[in-house]
Structures are given as C-alpha cells and as structure tokens.
Amino acid sequence: MSKEFETRILEIDQEAIEKKLIELGAKKSREILFKRTNFDFPDNRLAKDRGFIRVRDDGEKVMMAYKCHPVDDAGEFSIDCTEIEFEVEDMHKPEQMLLALGLERKRYVENTRISYQLDDITFDIDHWPLIKPFLEIEAPTKERVMEAVALLGYSEDDTFQGHAGDIYEKIGIDWKPIKELTFDLEK
C-alpha cells in the first residue's frame, strides 16, 4: 500500500497553466481519455470512509484501484491519499469479480487528462463533464506538492483536497444520482 500526495487547483486557465509549465521546463507526457467504473458495497461503506474501488482504462492499460481520501483531525481533507493499484487484463473480468463479491456498479465516468512532468512532480490538467478544467499536482512528499503549487504562483489557500465528486458538490451539482458521467451530458 502506498501513499499518494496530491492537491488540486480548481477552475484553471488551461492556456496560462500550460504556458507556465513549459516555461518551467515541464514536458508534456500524454493526453488521454479515461473510462472508469466505480464500485462500492450496497451500504456505501467505502464512500462513507472517503474511498472507492475503480477499474480504469486509459487506452493503453487497464488498472484496478482502491483509493481513500482521508479527513484529518480538523475535519479537512488530507493531502495524502491511500492507494492500492495494479494492472489487470481488461475491464470486464475485475467487474465480474467485484459484482460476485457483492459490490455494486455505482458510476461510469469519462474524463480527459493532459499530463506534464517536471522532475518528480506530475501536473495533470483534467476535464470532467459539466465542470471547468482543474489541475491535479502529485509529488512524492507533501512538501514537494506545495513547492509545485508555489512554482505556479499559487498558495496553499488556492488548493482543494478531495476527489472529482467533491468538486461537483462544491459547485452545486448533485453528482451522486448520476450513474453515467460523459461529455455527452454537455450537449
């Protein structure tokens, strides 16, 4: 089990962010479309603990993961995230196994991502249906994440902890009853 250190900056000016990343020497590493299915138990016990299981296809490989975005002692989302992730053959077999174990398919989601790499820091520009693009910054330590935030001219006050579902809630979209989040919703 590993720890992931990440934060987000919401409602970004994508053109300005990409220009700044290039000025800093970051290299664009990929542009992808993610297709993912999230699972939980019927009683939503994973979601209650800020977690989920997903099977995600990025066009090159399929990964199965458990992720948990903990809440700290002050009731705030923590910058660190528990993640257990491994490659699987396809999306179908893991889904069959999870359903056989009693989990339910909660949501299918598509999003696009443009990734930049600067040393040990990954900058992901994410586009999700119905919300403005946001930036996810991931690094090996909390300190490196905050250094990356500062490199882009932001402060810790500009950051957001939580997953994409929390972003929907923050802007007033009740995403929980939506079983399929695709860009077709924007048409």
JSON list of C-alpha atoms in Angstrom, two decimals:
[
{"chain": "A", "resi": 1, "resn": "MET", "atom": "CA", "xyz": [0.00, 0.00, 0.00]},
{"chain": "A", "resi": 2, "resn": "SER", "atom": "CA", "xyz": [1.39, 3.37, -0.93]},
{"chain": "A", "resi": 3, "resn": "LYS", "atom": "CA", "xyz": [0.69, 6.97, -0.07]},
{"chain": "A", "resi": 4, "resn": "GLU", "atom": "CA", "xyz": [-0.01, 9.46, -2.78]},
{"chain": "A", "resi": 5, "resn": "PHE", "atom": "CA", "xyz": [0.50, 13.17, -2.13]},
{"chain": "A", "resi": 6, "resn": "GLU", "atom": "CA", "xyz": [-1.70, 15.35, -4.29]},
{"chain": "A", "resi": 7, "resn": "THR", "atom": "CA", "xyz": [-3.76, 18.51, -4.39]},
{"chain": "A", "resi": 8, "resn": "ARG", "atom": "CA", "xyz": [-5.96, 20.29, -6.89]},
{"chain": "A", "resi": 9, "resn": "ILE", "atom": "CA", "xyz": [-6.40, 23.83, -8.14]},
{"chain": "A", "resi": 10, "resn": "LEU", "atom": "CA", "xyz": [-9.90, 24.39, -9.46]},
{"chain": "A", "resi": 11, "resn": "GLU", "atom": "CA", "xyz": [-11.26, 26.39, -12.40]},
{"chain": "A", "resi": 12, "resn": "ILE", "atom": "CA", "xyz": [-7.90, 26.98, -14.02]},
{"chain": "A", "resi": 13, "resn": "ASP", "atom": "CA", "xyz": [-6.99, 28.97, -17.12]},
{"chain": "A", "resi": 14, "resn": "GLN", "atom": "CA", "xyz": [-5.62, 25.99, -19.04]},
{"chain": "A", "resi": 15, "resn": "GLU", "atom": "CA", "xyz": [-3.69, 28.04, -21.60]},
{"chain": "A", "resi": 16, "resn": "ALA", "atom": "CA", "xyz": [-1.93, 30.07, -18.88]},
{"chain": "A", "resi": 17, "resn": "ILE", "atom": "CA", "xyz": [-1.10, 26.93, -16.85]},
{"chain": "A", "resi": 18, "resn": "GLU", "atom": "CA", "xyz": [0.34, 25.11, -19.86]},
{"chain": "A", "resi": 19, "resn": "LYS", "atom": "CA", "xyz": [2.42, 28.18, -20.81]},
{"chain": "A", "resi": 20, "resn": "LYS", "atom": "CA", "xyz": [3.80, 28.43, -17.25]},
{"chain": "A", "resi": 21, "resn": "LEU", "atom": "CA", "xyz": [4.58, 24.69, -17.12]},
{"chain": "A", "resi": 22, "resn": "ILE", "atom": "CA", "xyz": [6.51, 24.90, -20.39]},
{"chain": "A", "resi": 23, "resn": "GLU", "atom": "CA", "xyz": [8.41, 27.98, -19.09]},
{"chain": "A", "resi": 24, "resn": "LEU", "atom": "CA", "xyz": [9.37, 25.96, -16.00]},
{"chain": "A", "resi": 25, "resn": "GLY", "atom": "CA", "xyz": [10.74, 23.19, -18.21]},
{"chain": "A", "resi": 26, "resn": "ALA", "atom": "CA", "xyz": [7.92, 20.68, -17.74]},
{"chain": "A", "resi": 27, "resn": "LYS", "atom": "CA", "xyz": [7.44, 18.21, -20.58]},
{"chain": "A", "resi": 28, "resn": "LYS", "atom": "CA", "xyz": [4.05, 17.12, -21.87]},
{"chain": "A", "resi": 29, "resn": "SER", "atom": "CA", "xyz": [3.95, 13.37, -21.31]},
{"chain": "A", "resi": 30, "resn": "ARG", "atom": "CA", "xyz": [0.49, 12.32, -22.53]},
{"chain": "A", "resi": 31, "resn": "GLU", "atom": "CA", "xyz": [-3.07, 13.21, -23.48]},
{"chain": "A", "resi": 32, "resn": "ILE", "atom": "CA", "xyz": [-5.60, 10.52, -22.70]},
{"chain": "A", "resi": 33, "resn": "LEU", "atom": "CA", "xyz": [-9.27, 9.68, -22.35]},
{"chain": "A", "resi": 34, "resn": "PHE", "atom": "CA", "xyz": [-10.05, 7.77, -19.17]},
{"chain": "A", "resi": 35, "resn": "LYS", "atom": "CA", "xyz": [-13.00, 5.39, -18.97]},
{"chain": "A", "resi": 36, "resn": "ARG", "atom": "CA", "xyz": [-13.72, 4.22, -15.45]},
{"chain": "A", "resi": 37, "resn": "THR", "atom": "CA", "xyz": [-16.30, 2.32, -13.49]},
{"chain": "A", "resi": 38, "resn": "ASN", "atom": "CA", "xyz": [-16.52, 2.89, -9.74]},
{"chain": "A", "resi": 39, "resn": "PHE", "atom": "CA", "xyz": [-17.78, 0.28, -7.29]},
{"chain": "A", "resi": 40, "resn": "ASP", "atom": "CA", "xyz": [-18.92, 0.20, -3.69]},
{"chain": "A", "resi": 41, "resn": "PHE", "atom": "CA", "xyz": [-20.94, -2.06, -1.43]},
{"chain": "A", "resi": 42, "resn": "PRO", "atom": "CA", "xyz": [-24.74, -1.60, -1.35]},
{"chain": "A", "resi": 43, "resn": "ASP", "atom": "CA", "xyz": [-24.42, 0.24, 2.00]},
{"chain": "A", "resi": 44, "resn": "ASN", "atom": "CA", "xyz": [-21.78, 2.62, 0.51]},
{"chain": "A", "resi": 45, "resn": "ARG", "atom": "CA", "xyz": [-19.29, 1.76, 3.24]},
{"chain": "A", "resi": 46, "resn": "LEU", "atom": "CA", "xyz": [-16.30, 2.74, 1.10]},
{"chain": "A", "resi": 47, "resn": "ALA", "atom": "CA", "xyz": [-17.79, 6.13, 0.24]},
{"chain": "A", "resi": 48, "resn": "LYS", "atom": "CA", "xyz": [-18.55, 6.74, 3.93]},
{"chain": "A", "resi": 49, "resn": "ASP", "atom": "CA", "xyz": [-14.80, 6.46, 4.57]},
{"chain": "A", "resi": 50, "resn": "ARG", "atom": "CA", "xyz": [-14.00, 8.66, 1.52]},
{"chain": "A", "resi": 51, "resn": "GLY", "atom": "CA", "xyz": [-12.93, 5.64, -0.52]},
{"chain": "A", "resi": 52, "resn": "PHE", "atom": "CA", "xyz": [-13.82, 3.78, -3.69]},
{"chain": "A", "resi": 53, "resn": "ILE", "atom": "CA", "xyz": [-12.78, 0.91, -5.93]},
{"chain": "A", "resi": 54, "resn": "ARG", "atom": "CA", "xyz": [-12.41, 1.62, -9.61]},
{"chain": "A", "resi": 55, "resn": "VAL", "atom": "CA", "xyz": [-11.49, -0.11, -12.82]},
{"chain": "A", "resi": 56, "resn": "ARG", "atom": "CA", "xyz": [-10.00, 2.40, -15.28]},
{"chain": "A", "resi": 57, "resn": "ASP", "atom": "CA", "xyz": [-8.96, 2.12, -18.92]},
{"chain": "A", "resi": 58, "resn": "ASP", "atom": "CA", "xyz": [-6.63, 4.79, -20.28]},
{"chain": "A", "resi": 59, "resn": "GLY", "atom": "CA", "xyz": [-6.40, 3.32, -23.78]},
{"chain": "A", "resi": 60, "resn": "GLU", "atom": "CA", "xyz": [-3.01, 1.73, -23.08]},
{"chain": "A", "resi": 61, "resn": "LYS", "atom": "CA", "xyz": [-3.65, -0.28, -19.93]},
{"chain": "A", "resi": 62, "resn": "VAL", "atom": "CA", "xyz": [-6.42, -1.15, -17.51]},
{"chain": "A", "resi": 63, "resn": "MET", "atom": "CA", "xyz": [-5.85, -0.56, -13.81]},
{"chain": "A", "resi": 64, "resn": "MET", "atom": "CA", "xyz": [-7.84, -1.62, -10.77]},
{"chain": "A", "resi": 65, "resn": "ALA", "atom": "CA", "xyz": [-7.50, 0.54, -7.67]},
{"chain": "A", "resi": 66, "resn": "TYR", "atom": "CA", "xyz": [-8.71, 1.20, -4.17]},
{"chain": "A", "resi": 67, "resn": "LYS", "atom": "CA", "xyz": [-8.30, 4.84, -3.17]},
{"chain": "A", "resi": 68, "resn": "CYS", "atom": "CA", "xyz": [-9.15, 6.63, 0.03]},
{"chain": "A", "resi": 69, "resn": "HIS", "atom": "CA", "xyz": [-9.01, 10.39, 0.58]},
{"chain": "A", "resi": 70, "resn": "PRO", "atom": "CA", "xyz": [-8.87, 10.67, 4.38]},
{"chain": "A", "resi": 71, "resn": "VAL", "atom": "CA", "xyz": [-10.16, 13.51, 6.50]},
{"chain": "A", "resi": 72, "resn": "ASP", "atom": "CA", "xyz": [-7.68, 14.94, 9.03]},
{"chain": "A", "resi": 73, "resn": "ASP", "atom": "CA", "xyz": [-8.30, 15.71, 12.72]},
{"chain": "A", "resi": 74, "resn": "ALA", "atom": "CA", "xyz": [-9.68, 19.17, 11.86]},
{"chain": "A", "resi": 75, "resn": "GLY", "atom": "CA", "xyz": [-12.27, 17.65, 9.52]},
{"chain": "A", "resi": 76, "resn": "GLU", "atom": "CA", "xyz": [-10.39, 18.77, 6.40]},
{"chain": "A", "resi": 77, "resn": "PHE", "atom": "CA", "xyz": [-9.39, 16.52, 3.54]},
{"chain": "A", "resi": 78, "resn": "SER", "atom": "CA", "xyz": [-5.81, 15.40, 3.90]},
{"chain": "A", "resi": 79, "resn": "ILE", "atom": "CA", "xyz": [-3.26, 15.97, 1.13]},
{"chain": "A", "resi": 80, "resn": "ASP", "atom": "CA", "xyz": [-2.21, 12.32, 1.37]},
{"chain": "A", "resi": 81, "resn": "CYS", "atom": "CA", "xyz": [-4.23, 9.51, -0.13]},
{"chain": "A", "resi": 82, "resn": "THR", "atom": "CA", "xyz": [-4.06, 5.76, 0.35]},
{"chain": "A", "resi": 83, "resn": "GLU", "atom": "CA", "xyz": [-3.86, 3.97, -2.97]},
{"chain": "A", "resi": 84, "resn": "ILE", "atom": "CA", "xyz": [-3.58, 0.31, -3.89]},
{"chain": "A", "resi": 85, "resn": "GLU", "atom": "CA", "xyz": [-3.40, -0.07, -7.66]},
{"chain": "A", "resi": 86, "resn": "PHE", "atom": "CA", "xyz": [-2.45, -2.82, -10.07]},
{"chain": "A", "resi": 87, "resn": "GLU", "atom": "CA", "xyz": [-2.78, -3.64, -13.74]},
{"chain": "A", "resi": 88, "resn": "VAL", "atom": "CA", "xyz": [-5.49, -6.02, -14.92]},
{"chain": "A", "resi": 89, "resn": "GLU", "atom": "CA", "xyz": [-6.11, -7.70, -18.26]},
{"chain": "A", "resi": 90, "resn": "ASP", "atom": "CA", "xyz": [-9.34, -5.90, -19.13]},
{"chain": "A", "resi": 91, "resn": "MET", "atom": "CA", "xyz": [-12.27, -4.08, -17.53]},
{"chain": "A", "resi": 92, "resn": "HIS", "atom": "CA", "xyz": [-14.70, -6.99, -17.78]},
{"chain": "A", "resi": 93, "resn": "LYS", "atom": "CA", "xyz": [-13.09, -9.61, -15.50]},
{"chain": "A", "resi": 94, "resn": "PRO", "atom": "CA", "xyz": [-12.49, -7.32, -12.49]},
{"chain": "A", "resi": 95, "resn": "GLU", "atom": "CA", "xyz": [-16.04, -6.00, -12.81]},
{"chain": "A", "resi": 96, "resn": "GLN", "atom": "CA", "xyz": [-17.38, -9.57, -12.77]},
{"chain": "A", "resi": 97, "resn": "MET", "atom": "CA", "xyz": [-15.32, -10.38, -9.68]},
{"chain": "A", "resi": 98, "resn": "LEU", "atom": "CA", "xyz": [-16.43, -7.25, -7.80]},
{"chain": "A", "resi": 99, "resn": "LEU", "atom": "CA", "xyz": [-20.09, -7.90, -8.61]},
{"chain": "A", "resi": 100, "resn": "ALA", "atom": "CA", "xyz": [-19.70, -11.53, -7.49]},
{"chain": "A", "resi": 101, "resn": "LEU", "atom": "CA", "xyz": [-18.26, -10.28, -4.17]},
{"chain": "A", "resi": 102, "resn": "GLY", "atom": "CA", "xyz": [-21.39, -8.22, -3.57]},
{"chain": "A", "resi": 103, "resn": "LEU", "atom": "CA", "xyz": [-20.22, -4.79, -4.71]},
{"chain": "A", "resi": 104, "resn": "GLU", "atom": "CA", "xyz": [-22.39, -2.67, -6.98]},
{"chain": "A", "resi": 105, "resn": "ARG", "atom": "CA", "xyz": [-21.52, -0.68, -10.06]},
{"chain": "A", "resi": 106, "resn": "LYS", "atom": "CA", "xyz": [-22.03, 2.88, -8.83]},
{"chain": "A", "resi": 107, "resn": "ARG", "atom": "CA", "xyz": [-20.97, 5.04, -11.76]},
{"chain": "A", "resi": 108, "resn": "TYR", "atom": "CA", "xyz": [-19.33, 5.07, -15.17]},
{"chain": "A", "resi": 109, "resn": "VAL", "atom": "CA", "xyz": [-17.25, 8.19, -15.84]},
{"chain": "A", "resi": 110, "resn": "GLU", "atom": "CA", "xyz": [-15.17, 9.56, -18.71]},
{"chain": "A", "resi": 111, "resn": "ASN", "atom": "CA", "xyz": [-12.63, 12.35, -18.42]},
{"chain": "A", "resi": 112, "resn": "THR", "atom": "CA", "xyz": [-9.67, 13.63, -20.36]},
{"chain": "A", "resi": 113, "resn": "ARG", "atom": "CA", "xyz": [-6.23, 14.39, -18.95]},
{"chain": "A", "resi": 114, "resn": "ILE", "atom": "CA", "xyz": [-3.20, 16.25, -20.23]},
{"chain": "A", "resi": 115, "resn": "SER", "atom": "CA", "xyz": [-0.10, 15.41, -18.18]},
{"chain": "A", "resi": 116, "resn": "TYR", "atom": "CA", "xyz": [3.14, 17.32, -17.73]},
{"chain": "A", "resi": 117, "resn": "GLN", "atom": "CA", "xyz": [6.20, 16.11, -15.86]},
{"chain": "A", "resi": 118, "resn": "LEU", "atom": "CA", "xyz": [8.75, 18.31, -14.08]},
{"chain": "A", "resi": 119, "resn": "ASP", "atom": "CA", "xyz": [11.36, 16.24, -12.25]},
{"chain": "A", "resi": 120, "resn": "ASP", "atom": "CA", "xyz": [9.39, 14.21, -9.68]},
{"chain": "A", "resi": 121, "resn": "ILE", "atom": "CA", "xyz": [6.21, 16.30, -9.97]},
{"chain": "A", "resi": 122, "resn": "THR", "atom": "CA", "xyz": [3.24, 15.40, -12.16]},
{"chain": "A", "resi": 123, "resn": "PHE", "atom": "CA", "xyz": [0.82, 18.11, -13.29]},
{"chain": "A", "resi": 124, "resn": "ASP", "atom": "CA", "xyz": [-2.46, 16.80, -14.69]},
{"chain": "A", "resi": 125, "resn": "ILE", "atom": "CA", "xyz": [-4.96, 19.08, -16.40]},
{"chain": "A", "resi": 126, "resn": "ASP", "atom": "CA", "xyz": [-8.28, 17.29, -16.05]},
{"chain": "A", "resi": 127, "resn": "HIS", "atom": "CA", "xyz": [-11.50, 17.86, -17.95]},
{"chain": "A", "resi": 128, "resn": "TRP", "atom": "CA", "xyz": [-14.64, 16.27, -16.50]},
{"chain": "A", "resi": 129, "resn": "PRO", "atom": "CA", "xyz": [-18.20, 16.64, -17.79]},
{"chain": "A", "resi": 130, "resn": "LEU", "atom": "CA", "xyz": [-20.08, 19.74, -16.56]},
{"chain": "A", "resi": 131, "resn": "ILE", "atom": "CA", "xyz": [-17.18, 21.32, -14.62]},
{"chain": "A", "resi": 132, "resn": "LYS", "atom": "CA", "xyz": [-14.35, 23.68, -15.55]},
{"chain": "A", "resi": 133, "resn": "PRO", "atom": "CA", "xyz": [-10.86, 22.22, -16.04]},
{"chain": "A", "resi": 134, "resn": "PHE", "atom": "CA", "xyz": [-8.80, 21.73, -12.91]},
{"chain": "A", "resi": 135, "resn": "LEU", "atom": "CA", "xyz": [-5.17, 20.95, -12.17]},
{"chain": "A", "resi": 136, "resn": "GLU", "atom": "CA", "xyz": [-4.03, 18.00, -10.08]},
{"chain": "A", "resi": 137, "resn": "ILE", "atom": "CA", "xyz": [-0.50, 18.15, -8.71]},
{"chain": "A", "resi": 138, "resn": "GLU", "atom": "CA", "xyz": [1.14, 14.96, -7.45]},
{"chain": "A", "resi": 139, "resn": "ALA", "atom": "CA", "xyz": [4.61, 14.55, -5.92]},
{"chain": "A", "resi": 140, "resn": "PRO", "atom": "CA", "xyz": [6.45, 12.14, -3.61]},
{"chain": "A", "resi": 141, "resn": "THR", "atom": "CA", "xyz": [6.00, 14.34, -0.50]},
{"chain": "A", "resi": 142, "resn": "LYS", "atom": "CA", "xyz": [3.62, 16.98, 0.83]},
{"chain": "A", "resi": 143, "resn": "GLU", "atom": "CA", "xyz": [6.47, 19.49, 0.72]},
{"chain": "A", "resi": 144, "resn": "ARG", "atom": "CA", "xyz": [7.11, 18.86, -2.98]},
{"chain": "A", "resi": 145, "resn": "VAL", "atom": "CA", "xyz": [3.40, 19.25, -3.73]},
{"chain": "A", "resi": 146, "resn": "MET", "atom": "CA", "xyz": [3.38, 22.66, -2.03]},
{"chain": "A", "resi": 147, "resn": "GLU", "atom": "CA", "xyz": [6.62, 23.66, -3.80]},
{"chain": "A", "resi": 148, "resn": "ALA", "atom": "CA", "xyz": [4.89, 22.85, -7.10]},
{"chain": "A", "resi": 149, "resn": "VAL", "atom": "CA", "xyz": [1.86, 24.92, -6.10]},
{"chain": "A", "resi": 150, "resn": "ALA", "atom": "CA", "xyz": [4.16, 27.88, -5.40]},
{"chain": "A", "resi": 151, "resn": "LEU", "atom": "CA", "xyz": [6.05, 27.40, -8.69]},
{"chain": "A", "resi": 152, "resn": "LEU", "atom": "CA", "xyz": [2.77, 28.11, -10.50]},
{"chain": "A", "resi": 153, "resn": "GLY", "atom": "CA", "xyz": [2.12, 31.25, -8.46]},
{"chain": "A", "resi": 154, "resn": "TYR", "atom": "CA", "xyz": [-0.50, 29.77, -6.15]},
{"chain": "A", "resi": 155, "resn": "SER", "atom": "CA", "xyz": [-0.58, 29.32, -2.38]},
{"chain": "A", "resi": 156, "resn": "GLU", "atom": "CA", "xyz": [-1.94, 26.56, -0.17]},
{"chain": "A", "resi": 157, "resn": "ASP", "atom": "CA", "xyz": [-5.13, 28.63, 0.20]},
{"chain": "A", "resi": 158, "resn": "ASP", "atom": "CA", "xyz": [-5.75, 28.14, -3.55]},
{"chain": "A", "resi": 159, "resn": "THR", "atom": "CA", "xyz": [-5.69, 24.35, -3.27]},
{"chain": "A", "resi": 160, "resn": "PHE", "atom": "CA", "xyz": [-8.56, 21.89, -2.94]},
{"chain": "A", "resi": 161, "resn": "GLN", "atom": "CA", "xyz": [-8.44, 18.47, -1.31]},
{"chain": "A", "resi": 162, "resn": "GLY", "atom": "CA", "xyz": [-10.89, 15.81, -2.35]},
{"chain": "A", "resi": 163, "resn": "HIS", "atom": "CA", "xyz": [-11.88, 13.85, -5.41]},
{"chain": "A", "resi": 164, "resn": "ALA", "atom": "CA", "xyz": [-13.80, 14.94, -8.50]},
{"chain": "A", "resi": 165, "resn": "GLY", "atom": "CA", "xyz": [-17.13, 14.14, -6.84]},
{"chain": "A", "resi": 166, "resn": "ASP", "atom": "CA", "xyz": [-16.30, 16.72, -4.18]},
{"chain": "A", "resi": 167, "resn": "ILE", "atom": "CA", "xyz": [-15.74, 19.29, -6.92]},
{"chain": "A", "resi": 168, "resn": "TYR", "atom": "CA", "xyz": [-19.22, 18.61, -8.31]},
{"chain": "A", "resi": 169, "resn": "GLU", "atom": "CA", "xyz": [-20.66, 19.10, -4.82]},
{"chain": "A", "resi": 170, "resn": "LYS", "atom": "CA", "xyz": [-18.65, 22.30, -4.27]},
{"chain": "A", "resi": 171, "resn": "ILE", "atom": "CA", "xyz": [-20.16, 23.90, -7.39]},
{"chain": "A", "resi": 172, "resn": "GLY", "atom": "CA", "xyz": [-23.67, 22.73, -6.59]},
{"chain": "A", "resi": 173, "resn": "ILE", "atom": "CA", "xyz": [-24.07, 19.69, -8.85]},
{"chain": "A", "resi": 174, "resn": "ASP", "atom": "CA", "xyz": [-25.62, 16.68, -7.12]},
{"chain": "A", "resi": 175, "resn": "TRP", "atom": "CA", "xyz": [-23.50, 14.05, -8.86]},
{"chain": "A", "resi": 176, "resn": "LYS", "atom": "CA", "xyz": [-24.46, 11.13, -6.61]},
{"chain": "A", "resi": 177, "resn": "PRO", "atom": "CA", "xyz": [-27.61, 10.06, -8.51]},
{"chain": "A", "resi": 178, "resn": "ILE", "atom": "CA", "xyz": [-25.81, 10.35, -11.88]},
{"chain": "A", "resi": 179, "resn": "LYS", "atom": "CA", "xyz": [-24.93, 6.82, -12.99]},
{"chain": "A", "resi": 180, "resn": "GLU", "atom": "CA", "xyz": [-23.08, 7.88, -16.14]},
{"chain": "A", "resi": 181, "resn": "LEU", "atom": "CA", "xyz": [-20.88, 11.00, -16.42]},
{"chain": "A", "resi": 182, "resn": "THR", "atom": "CA", "xyz": [-19.80, 11.52, -20.01]},
{"chain": "A", "resi": 183, "resn": "PHE", "atom": "CA", "xyz": [-19.17, 14.53, -22.19]},
{"chain": "A", "resi": 184, "resn": "ASP", "atom": "CA", "xyz": [-22.49, 13.78, -23.92]},
{"chain": "A", "resi": 185, "resn": "LEU", "atom": "CA", "xyz": [-24.13, 15.47, -20.91]},
{"chain": "A", "resi": 186, "resn": "GLU", "atom": "CA", "xyz": [-22.74, 18.82, -22.11]},
{"chain": "A", "resi": 187, "resn": "LYS", "atom": "CA", "xyz": [-24.53, 18.66, -25.46]}
]
